[in-house]
């Protein structure tokens, strides 16, 4: 049944008796909106499909009030009240009221809504009041439609991350509410674990809340800590303000404050952050960071860090003072902003000792290689050419070497087909597939050591040192390729090609034997030097398939794919006059070298070659029937070997040692879809003398068969095991969000900053949804290195194990850790251990680094909500003594 009161429709699915004559005496007129007649004064019984309209001649409300209910309605004529029961819904302008019982007083225009309770007094269904963006859950509501002022009891309202609970609240306008006995918390429970209690509070929806004297309470127990007033921002988004520092204690630096500063929102697209660290022993650090984003155009961030540190006290014999800095910049342009134009930057540069000056990070001191890249490229629509400009940087923190290359440029002309017909009919002729391209590049570079004292102790001044190391070069190449149709019924692909390359160099390198010092001296000569190369090649590629089918076995079949490769090439030597020789050791050993590149030519005196290149790649797959499924779903395919093969070169024009010095072998596989294995090695087919130099005898000659000696190799094994997530939907959502961040180019800068923050604050990224997980990796590598004095070769071995894992001790406790072990040296590079406790609305973390470059202990307890991150309690100590 539906009833409209002052334009309000009341829907009732049960049968109810209404006296039309009584309603008329009440000041209303009653008419039906469907075909059911209305009798007067006899009672009218209305079925579930009846709809009635009740109008009153005098009504001062701005808009009609609409009611909906599911149970029953009672009209009290003498009191001029309407009471409805069930799942009621009252709507007036932008206000909505849902409650189990609603009472309307027509005289005062006051509506009263109350909750329903069970036998113990617990709430079965509460009254929910919603207006605009504010929603309140209450025990009792009184609201005046005429004045739009309401009073509620036991009110719960959520404002962003904040939950406000009030014993009594008065709503004086659509946006302003006064609350008595207010509790402010981010714990979304009816009985929150913690709250800030104030006797009175004023709240402006989605903007701010202001309270009088307030104190915290935990589990209902008040704490003897009071503040004279409270100011709580409620609006979402960024806000300018001071940043609370963390108190720290370090035996090397003393007492300190870390992270104090100011955050400034410049505009909708830019923000900035200035922070500083101060310690009682004189160490200090300053940081300036800014981030920017323009949707569908660009985003990025810039950071500058400076740190001044001291070791021991002034006057001590081992007193040391260092100043280091680091610059970071990330920038990405959305491809939709300017199609055909891209600009990206990923800069991470600074002092080579900067990583070791950051305490509390076990991994950062071992990151010895840093790199930067800034790139601009332009592609023209419907044009075969493009250009790019770049600047690059790399540094080795271990030896203090910094290399900078800028500006660099490249011009590329994609393959064009000069003999292709404009209006071709039928199949293309073979010569129409002849393609010619062009590539031009130039680069400028210089290098220096940031550990040297330039201008002192015989070291050149800095600018002179840069000029001596500065060099430029340019390169031109013209590749010519021809796409021929496959031969032998499409089984063999033939790929002929011609290439020409010309390099312009600023300097050449000469070597000379110094008999007095018994070493090789290096001499450089500047000028303009041109190096030319050309080659002609012809390649053949095919694939051979073999299959073996099993009977009476769950293994159905195995397939072996063999991809042999064969290529013939000829390279003339256009620069014979650039080949020189020099003595390299006291035995009188002579080596030839190319002064254009400074590279030694082992076992030859020319760059002319006529080679036969050959190799084989293998792939092994297996098809089996799974025990877990039936039908077609039970047939599974697994790759046993992703790749296994080798490649080698035989030079027909050499007078000796025709086979290549290094024959590489490789293997790639994934076992059980869990264990990744990558292995490679190089085989040297020649015998050696007592100093380790190759001689013109193969390893299998001389009566003893050997394929050769292994000169270098590497093995990398990695695996990852983890339990199934407790909440699969939550895990799928996490993976989807991570994939979106990785695939969206506009979020690459944010992703990089997030990874850096996760490395520095691992305790804040604990996933209790995964019961346990284990990451394990092992690497082994060895190689033969020529001694600096050219007296022979020496082998070096490196091996290491990396471990990382975590498991839930209980549903709320998690233990995690990571370690890196240098197996070749037999020591632990770093070891971290952490224990985390999920406190529902708070989180506790204890992190210990007992082994490493810097040792530390930290205890942190903080709210999960970002709104209360400044309430973090942190206790950190660093230990640098050994």
PDB file of N, CA, C and O in Angstrom, residues 320-364:
ATOM      1  N   UNK A 320      87.544  12.175  11.745  1.00  0.00           N
ATOM      2  CA  UNK A 320      87.252  12.256  10.313  1.00  0.00           C
ATOM      3  C   UNK A 320      85.924  12.966  10.116  1.00  0.00           C
ATOM      4  O   UNK A 320      84.948  12.684  10.807  1.00  0.00           O
ATOM      5  N   UNK A 321      85.904  13.891   9.183  1.00  0.00           N
ATOM      6  CA  UNK A 321      84.683  14.641   8.872  1.00  0.00           C
ATOM      7  C   UNK A 321      84.413  14.525   7.384  1.00  0.00           C
ATOM      8  O   UNK A 321      85.295  14.787   6.554  1.00  0.00           O
ATOM      9  N   UNK A 322      83.205  14.103   7.039  1.00  0.00           N
ATOM     10  CA  UNK A 322      82.845  13.918   5.634  1.00  0.00           C
ATOM     11  C   UNK A 322      81.562  14.667   5.329  1.00  0.00           C
ATOM     12  O   UNK A 322      80.678  14.800   6.184  1.00  0.00           O
ATOM     13  N   UNK A 323      81.477  15.117   4.103  1.00  0.00           N
ATOM     14  CA  UNK A 323      80.255  15.755   3.605  1.00  0.00           C
ATOM     15  C   UNK A 323      79.889  15.089   2.279  1.00  0.00           C
ATOM     16  O   UNK A 323      80.717  15.031   1.363  1.00  0.00           O
ATOM     17  N   UNK A 324      78.687  14.596   2.215  1.00  0.00           N
ATOM     18  CA  UNK A 324      78.233  13.859   1.041  1.00  0.00           C
ATOM     19  C   UNK A 324      76.880  14.411   0.610  1.00  0.00           C
ATOM     20  O   UNK A 324      76.177  15.077   1.382  1.00  0.00           O
ATOM     21  N   UNK A 325      76.525  14.122  -0.623  1.00  0.00           N
ATOM     22  CA  UNK A 325      75.246  14.572  -1.152  1.00  0.00           C
ATOM     23  C   UNK A 325      74.718  13.538  -2.133  1.00  0.00           C
ATOM     24  O   UNK A 325      75.452  12.660  -2.610  1.00  0.00           O
ATOM     25  N   UNK A 326      73.436  13.654  -2.447  1.00  0.00           N
ATOM     26  CA  UNK A 326      72.809  12.777  -3.418  1.00  0.00           C
ATOM     27  C   UNK A 326      71.683  13.529  -4.119  1.00  0.00           C
ATOM     28  O   UNK A 326      70.949  14.286  -3.481  1.00  0.00           O
ATOM     29  N   UNK A 327      71.577  13.333  -5.428  1.00  0.00           N
ATOM     30  CA  UNK A 327      70.549  13.969  -6.244  1.00  0.00           C
ATOM     31  C   UNK A 327      69.723  12.871  -6.896  1.00  0.00           C
ATOM     32  O   UNK A 327      70.282  11.930  -7.478  1.00  0.00           O
ATOM     33  N   UNK A 328      68.419  12.996  -6.809  1.00  0.00           N
ATOM     34  CA  UNK A 328      67.523  12.052  -7.463  1.00  0.00           C
ATOM     35  C   UNK A 328      66.451  12.824  -8.223  1.00  0.00           C
ATOM     36  O   UNK A 328      65.982  13.867  -7.770  1.00  0.00           O
ATOM     37  N   UNK A 329      66.100  12.297  -9.369  1.00  0.00           N
ATOM     38  CA  UNK A 329      65.067  12.929 -10.200  1.00  0.00           C
ATOM     39  C   UNK A 329      64.432  11.857 -11.071  1.00  0.00           C
ATOM     40  O   UNK A 329      65.129  11.080 -11.731  1.00  0.00           O
ATOM     41  N   UNK A 330      63.134  11.806 -11.051  1.00  0.00           N
ATOM     42  CA  UNK A 330      62.392  10.900 -11.921  1.00  0.00           C
ATOM     43  C   UNK A 330      61.322  11.705 -12.641  1.00  0.00           C
ATOM     44  O   UNK A 330      60.648  12.545 -12.030  1.00  0.00           O
ATOM     45  N   UNK A 331      61.186  11.451 -13.920  1.00  0.00           N
ATOM     46  CA  UNK A 331      60.212  12.185 -14.737  1.00  0.00           C
ATOM     47  C   UNK A 331      59.702  11.263 -15.830  1.00  0.00           C
ATOM     48  O   UNK A 331      60.472  10.511 -16.437  1.00  0.00           O
ATOM     49  N   UNK A 332      58.390  11.292 -16.049  1.00  0.00           N
ATOM     50  CA  UNK A 332      57.774  10.492 -17.097  1.00  0.00           C
ATOM     51  C   UNK A 332      56.697  11.318 -17.768  1.00  0.00           C
ATOM     52  O   UNK A 332      55.985  12.087 -17.106  1.00  0.00           O
ATOM     53  N   UNK A 333      56.600  11.171 -19.057  1.00  0.00           N
ATOM     54  CA  UNK A 333      55.614  11.904 -19.853  1.00  0.00           C
ATOM     55  C   UNK A 333      54.591  10.914 -20.378  1.00  0.00           C
ATOM     56  O   UNK A 333      54.942   9.839 -20.872  1.00  0.00           O
ATOM     57  N   UNK A 334      53.335  11.267 -20.247  1.00  0.00           N
ATOM     58  CA  UNK A 334      52.270  10.446 -20.794  1.00  0.00           C
ATOM     59  C   UNK A 334      52.313  10.533 -22.313  1.00  0.00           C
ATOM     60  O   UNK A 334      52.337  11.628 -22.891  1.00  0.00           O
ATOM     61  N   UNK A 335      52.335   9.379 -22.970  1.00  0.00           N
ATOM     62  CA  UNK A 335      52.410   9.353 -24.429  1.00  0.00           C
ATOM     63  C   UNK A 335      51.224  10.013 -25.106  1.00  0.00           C
ATOM     64  O   UNK A 335      51.299  10.395 -26.279  1.00  0.00           O
ATOM     65  N   UNK A 336      50.115  10.175 -24.355  1.00  0.00           N
ATOM     66  CA  UNK A 336      48.941  10.820 -24.932  1.00  0.00           C
ATOM     67  C   UNK A 336      49.064  12.337 -24.964  1.00  0.00           C
ATOM     68  O   UNK A 336      48.266  13.005 -25.623  1.00  0.00           O
ATOM     69  N   UNK A 337      50.026  12.885 -24.224  1.00  0.00           N
ATOM     70  CA  UNK A 337      50.148  14.343 -24.177  1.00  0.00           C
ATOM     71  C   UNK A 337      50.647  14.892 -25.510  1.00  0.00           C
ATOM     72  O   UNK A 337      50.039  15.801 -26.083  1.00  0.00           O
ATOM     73  N   UNK A 338      51.748  14.352 -25.994  1.00  0.00           N
ATOM     74  CA  UNK A 338      52.318  14.783 -27.282  1.00  0.00           C
ATOM     75  C   UNK A 338      52.749  13.536 -28.040  1.00  0.00           C
ATOM     76  O   UNK A 338      53.870  13.050 -27.877  1.00  0.00           O
ATOM     77  N   UNK A 339      51.866  12.982 -28.859  1.00  0.00           N
ATOM     78  CA  UNK A 339      52.227  11.767 -29.592  1.00  0.00           C
ATOM     79  C   UNK A 339      53.471  11.981 -30.450  1.00  0.00           C
ATOM     80  O   UNK A 339      53.599  12.984 -31.140  1.00  0.00           O
ATOM     81  N   UNK A 340      54.369  11.031 -30.360  1.00  0.00           N
ATOM     82  CA  UNK A 340      55.609  11.111 -31.128  1.00  0.00           C
ATOM     83  C   UNK A 340      56.762  11.724 -30.368  1.00  0.00           C
ATOM     84  O   UNK A 340      57.905  11.640 -30.818  1.00  0.00           O
ATOM     85  N   UNK A 341      56.493  12.334 -29.207  1.00  0.00           N
ATOM     86  CA  UNK A 341      57.540  12.972 -28.405  1.00  0.00           C
ATOM     87  C   UNK A 341      57.574  12.307 -27.032  1.00  0.00           C
ATOM     88  O   UNK A 341      56.535  12.189 -26.377  1.00  0.00           O
ATOM     89  N   UNK A 342      58.723  11.877 -26.610  1.00  0.00           N
ATOM     90  CA  UNK A 342      58.886  11.291 -25.285  1.00  0.00           C
ATOM     91  C   UNK A 342      60.049  11.958 -24.569  1.00  0.00           C
ATOM     92  O   UNK A 342      61.045  12.322 -25.195  1.00  0.00           O
ATOM     93  N   UNK A 343      59.891  12.111 -23.269  1.00  0.00           N
ATOM     94  CA  UNK A 343      60.969  12.636 -22.433  1.00  0.00           C
ATOM     95  C   UNK A 343      60.893  11.913 -21.098  1.00  0.00           C
ATOM     96  O   UNK A 343      59.830  11.856 -20.468  1.00  0.00           O
ATOM     97  N   UNK A 344      61.987  11.347 -20.686  1.00  0.00           N
ATOM     98  CA  UNK A 344      62.029  10.604 -19.430  1.00  0.00           C
ATOM     99  C   UNK A 344      63.349  10.871 -18.728  1.00  0.00           C
ATOM    100  O   UNK A 344      64.365  11.178 -19.367  1.00  0.00           O
ATOM    101  N   UNK A 345      63.304  10.760 -17.420  1.00  0.00           N
ATOM    102  CA  UNK A 345      64.511  10.963 -16.615  1.00  0.00           C
ATOM    103  C   UNK A 345      64.472  10.018 -15.429  1.00  0.00           C
ATOM    104  O   UNK A 345      63.427   9.830 -14.803  1.00  0.00           O
ATOM    105  N   UNK A 346      65.600   9.435 -15.145  1.00  0.00           N
ATOM    106  CA  UNK A 346      65.781   8.592 -13.965  1.00  0.00           C
ATOM    107  C   UNK A 346      67.198   8.822 -13.463  1.00  0.00           C
ATOM    108  O   UNK A 346      68.148   8.204 -13.941  1.00  0.00           O
ATOM    109  N   UNK A 347      67.324   9.739 -12.526  1.00  0.00           N
ATOM    110  CA  UNK A 347      68.632  10.192 -12.059  1.00  0.00           C
ATOM    111  C   UNK A 347      68.827   9.735 -10.621  1.00  0.00           C
ATOM    112  O   UNK A 347      67.945   9.922  -9.769  1.00  0.00           O
ATOM    113  N   UNK A 348      69.965   9.140 -10.364  1.00  0.00           N
ATOM    114  CA  UNK A 348      70.378   8.765  -9.014  1.00  0.00           C
ATOM    115  C   UNK A 348      71.890   8.904  -8.961  1.00  0.00           C
ATOM    116  O   UNK A 348      72.625   8.006  -9.363  1.00  0.00           O
ATOM    117  N   UNK A 349      72.360  10.046  -8.496  1.00  0.00           N
ATOM    118  CA  UNK A 349      73.791  10.347  -8.516  1.00  0.00           C
ATOM    119  C   UNK A 349      74.168  11.081  -7.243  1.00  0.00           C
ATOM    120  O   UNK A 349      73.327  11.692  -6.579  1.00  0.00           O
ATOM    121  N   UNK A 350      75.436  11.029  -6.921  1.00  0.00           N
ATOM    122  CA  UNK A 350      75.904  11.722  -5.727  1.00  0.00           C
ATOM    123  C   UNK A 350      77.279  11.254  -5.317  1.00  0.00           C
ATOM    124  O   UNK A 350      78.019  10.627  -6.095  1.00  0.00           O
ATOM    125  N   UNK A 351      77.629  11.545  -4.100  1.00  0.00           N
ATOM    126  CA  UNK A 351      78.931  11.129  -3.567  1.00  0.00           C
ATOM    127  C   UNK A 351      78.996   9.614  -3.478  1.00  0.00           C
ATOM    128  O   UNK A 351      78.005   8.954  -3.144  1.00  0.00           O
ATOM    129  N   UNK A 352      80.166   9.067  -3.776  1.00  0.00           N
ATOM    130  CA  UNK A 352      80.303   7.614  -3.760  1.00  0.00           C
ATOM    131  C   UNK A 352      80.252   7.044  -2.340  1.00  0.00           C
ATOM    132  O   UNK A 352      80.068   5.839  -2.174  1.00  0.00           O
ATOM    133  N   UNK A 353      80.387   7.889  -1.319  1.00  0.00           N
ATOM    134  CA  UNK A 353      80.291   7.427   0.067  1.00  0.00           C
ATOM    135  C   UNK A 353      78.916   7.706   0.674  1.00  0.00           C
ATOM    136  O   UNK A 353      78.718   7.482   1.871  1.00  0.00           O
ATOM    137  N   UNK A 354      77.973   8.176  -0.143  1.00  0.00           N
ATOM    138  CA  UNK A 354      76.682   8.562   0.409  1.00  0.00           C
ATOM    139  C   UNK A 354      75.924   7.354   0.960  1.00  0.00           C
ATOM    140  O   UNK A 354      75.344   7.424   2.058  1.00  0.00           O
ATOM    141  N   UNK A 355      75.906   6.239   0.226  1.00  0.00           N
ATOM    142  CA  UNK A 355      75.139   5.078   0.682  1.00  0.00           C
ATOM    143  C   UNK A 355      75.624   4.567   2.035  1.00  0.00           C
ATOM    144  O   UNK A 355      74.829   4.062   2.838  1.00  0.00           O
ATOM    145  N   UNK A 356      76.899   4.689   2.285  1.00  0.00           N
ATOM    146  CA  UNK A 356      77.426   4.198   3.562  1.00  0.00           C
ATOM    147  C   UNK A 356      77.173   5.164   4.708  1.00  0.00           C
ATOM    148  O   UNK A 356      77.380   4.805   5.868  1.00  0.00           O
ATOM    149  N   UNK A 357      76.740   6.355   4.397  1.00  0.00           N
ATOM    150  CA  UNK A 357      76.469   7.331   5.458  1.00  0.00           C
ATOM    151  C   UNK A 357      75.037   7.253   5.967  1.00  0.00           C
ATOM    152  O   UNK A 357      74.697   7.961   6.908  1.00  0.00           O
ATOM    153  N   UNK A 358      74.189   6.400   5.360  1.00  0.00           N
ATOM    154  CA  UNK A 358      72.798   6.280   5.782  1.00  0.00           C
ATOM    155  C   UNK A 358      72.711   5.162   6.813  1.00  0.00           C
ATOM    156  O   UNK A 358      72.865   3.990   6.484  1.00  0.00           O
ATOM    157  N   UNK A 359      72.450   5.469   8.070  1.00  0.00           N
ATOM    158  CA  UNK A 359      72.360   4.411   9.085  1.00  0.00           C
ATOM    159  C   UNK A 359      70.998   3.726   9.031  1.00  0.00           C
ATOM    160  O   UNK A 359      70.017   4.256   8.524  1.00  0.00           O
ATOM    161  N   UNK A 360      70.971   2.514   9.578  1.00  0.00           N
ATOM    162  CA  UNK A 360      69.705   1.802   9.680  1.00  0.00           C
ATOM    163  C   UNK A 360      69.254   1.113   8.424  1.00  0.00           C
ATOM    164  O   UNK A 360      68.153   0.565   8.390  1.00  0.00           O
ATOM    165  N   UNK A 361      70.055   1.125   7.359  1.00  0.00           N
ATOM    166  CA  UNK A 361      69.698   0.444   6.122  1.00  0.00           C
ATOM    167  C   UNK A 361      70.753  -0.614   5.836  1.00  0.00           C
ATOM    168  O   UNK A 361      71.914  -0.283   5.590  1.00  0.00           O
ATOM    169  N   UNK A 362      70.337  -1.882   5.888  1.00  0.00           N
ATOM    170  CA  UNK A 362      71.304  -2.961   5.744  1.00  0.00           C
ATOM    171  C   UNK A 362      71.732  -3.191   4.311  1.00  0.00           C
ATOM    172  O   UNK A 362      72.819  -3.708   4.060  1.00  0.00           O
ATOM    173  N   UNK A 363      70.886  -2.831   3.335  1.00  0.00           N
ATOM    174  CA  UNK A 363      71.162  -3.152   1.937  1.00  0.00           C
ATOM    175  C   UNK A 363      71.900  -2.028   1.227  1.00  0.00           C
ATOM    176  O   UNK A 363      72.778  -2.268   0.400  1.00  0.00           O
ATOM    177  N   UNK A 364      71.575  -0.787   1.551  1.00  0.00           N
ATOM    178  CA  UNK A 364      72.093   0.358   0.802  1.00  0.00           C
ATOM    179  C   UNK A 364      73.618   0.425   0.750  1.00  0.00           C
ATOM    180  O   UNK A 364      74.182   0.749  -0.302  1.00  0.00           O
TER     181      UNK A 364
END
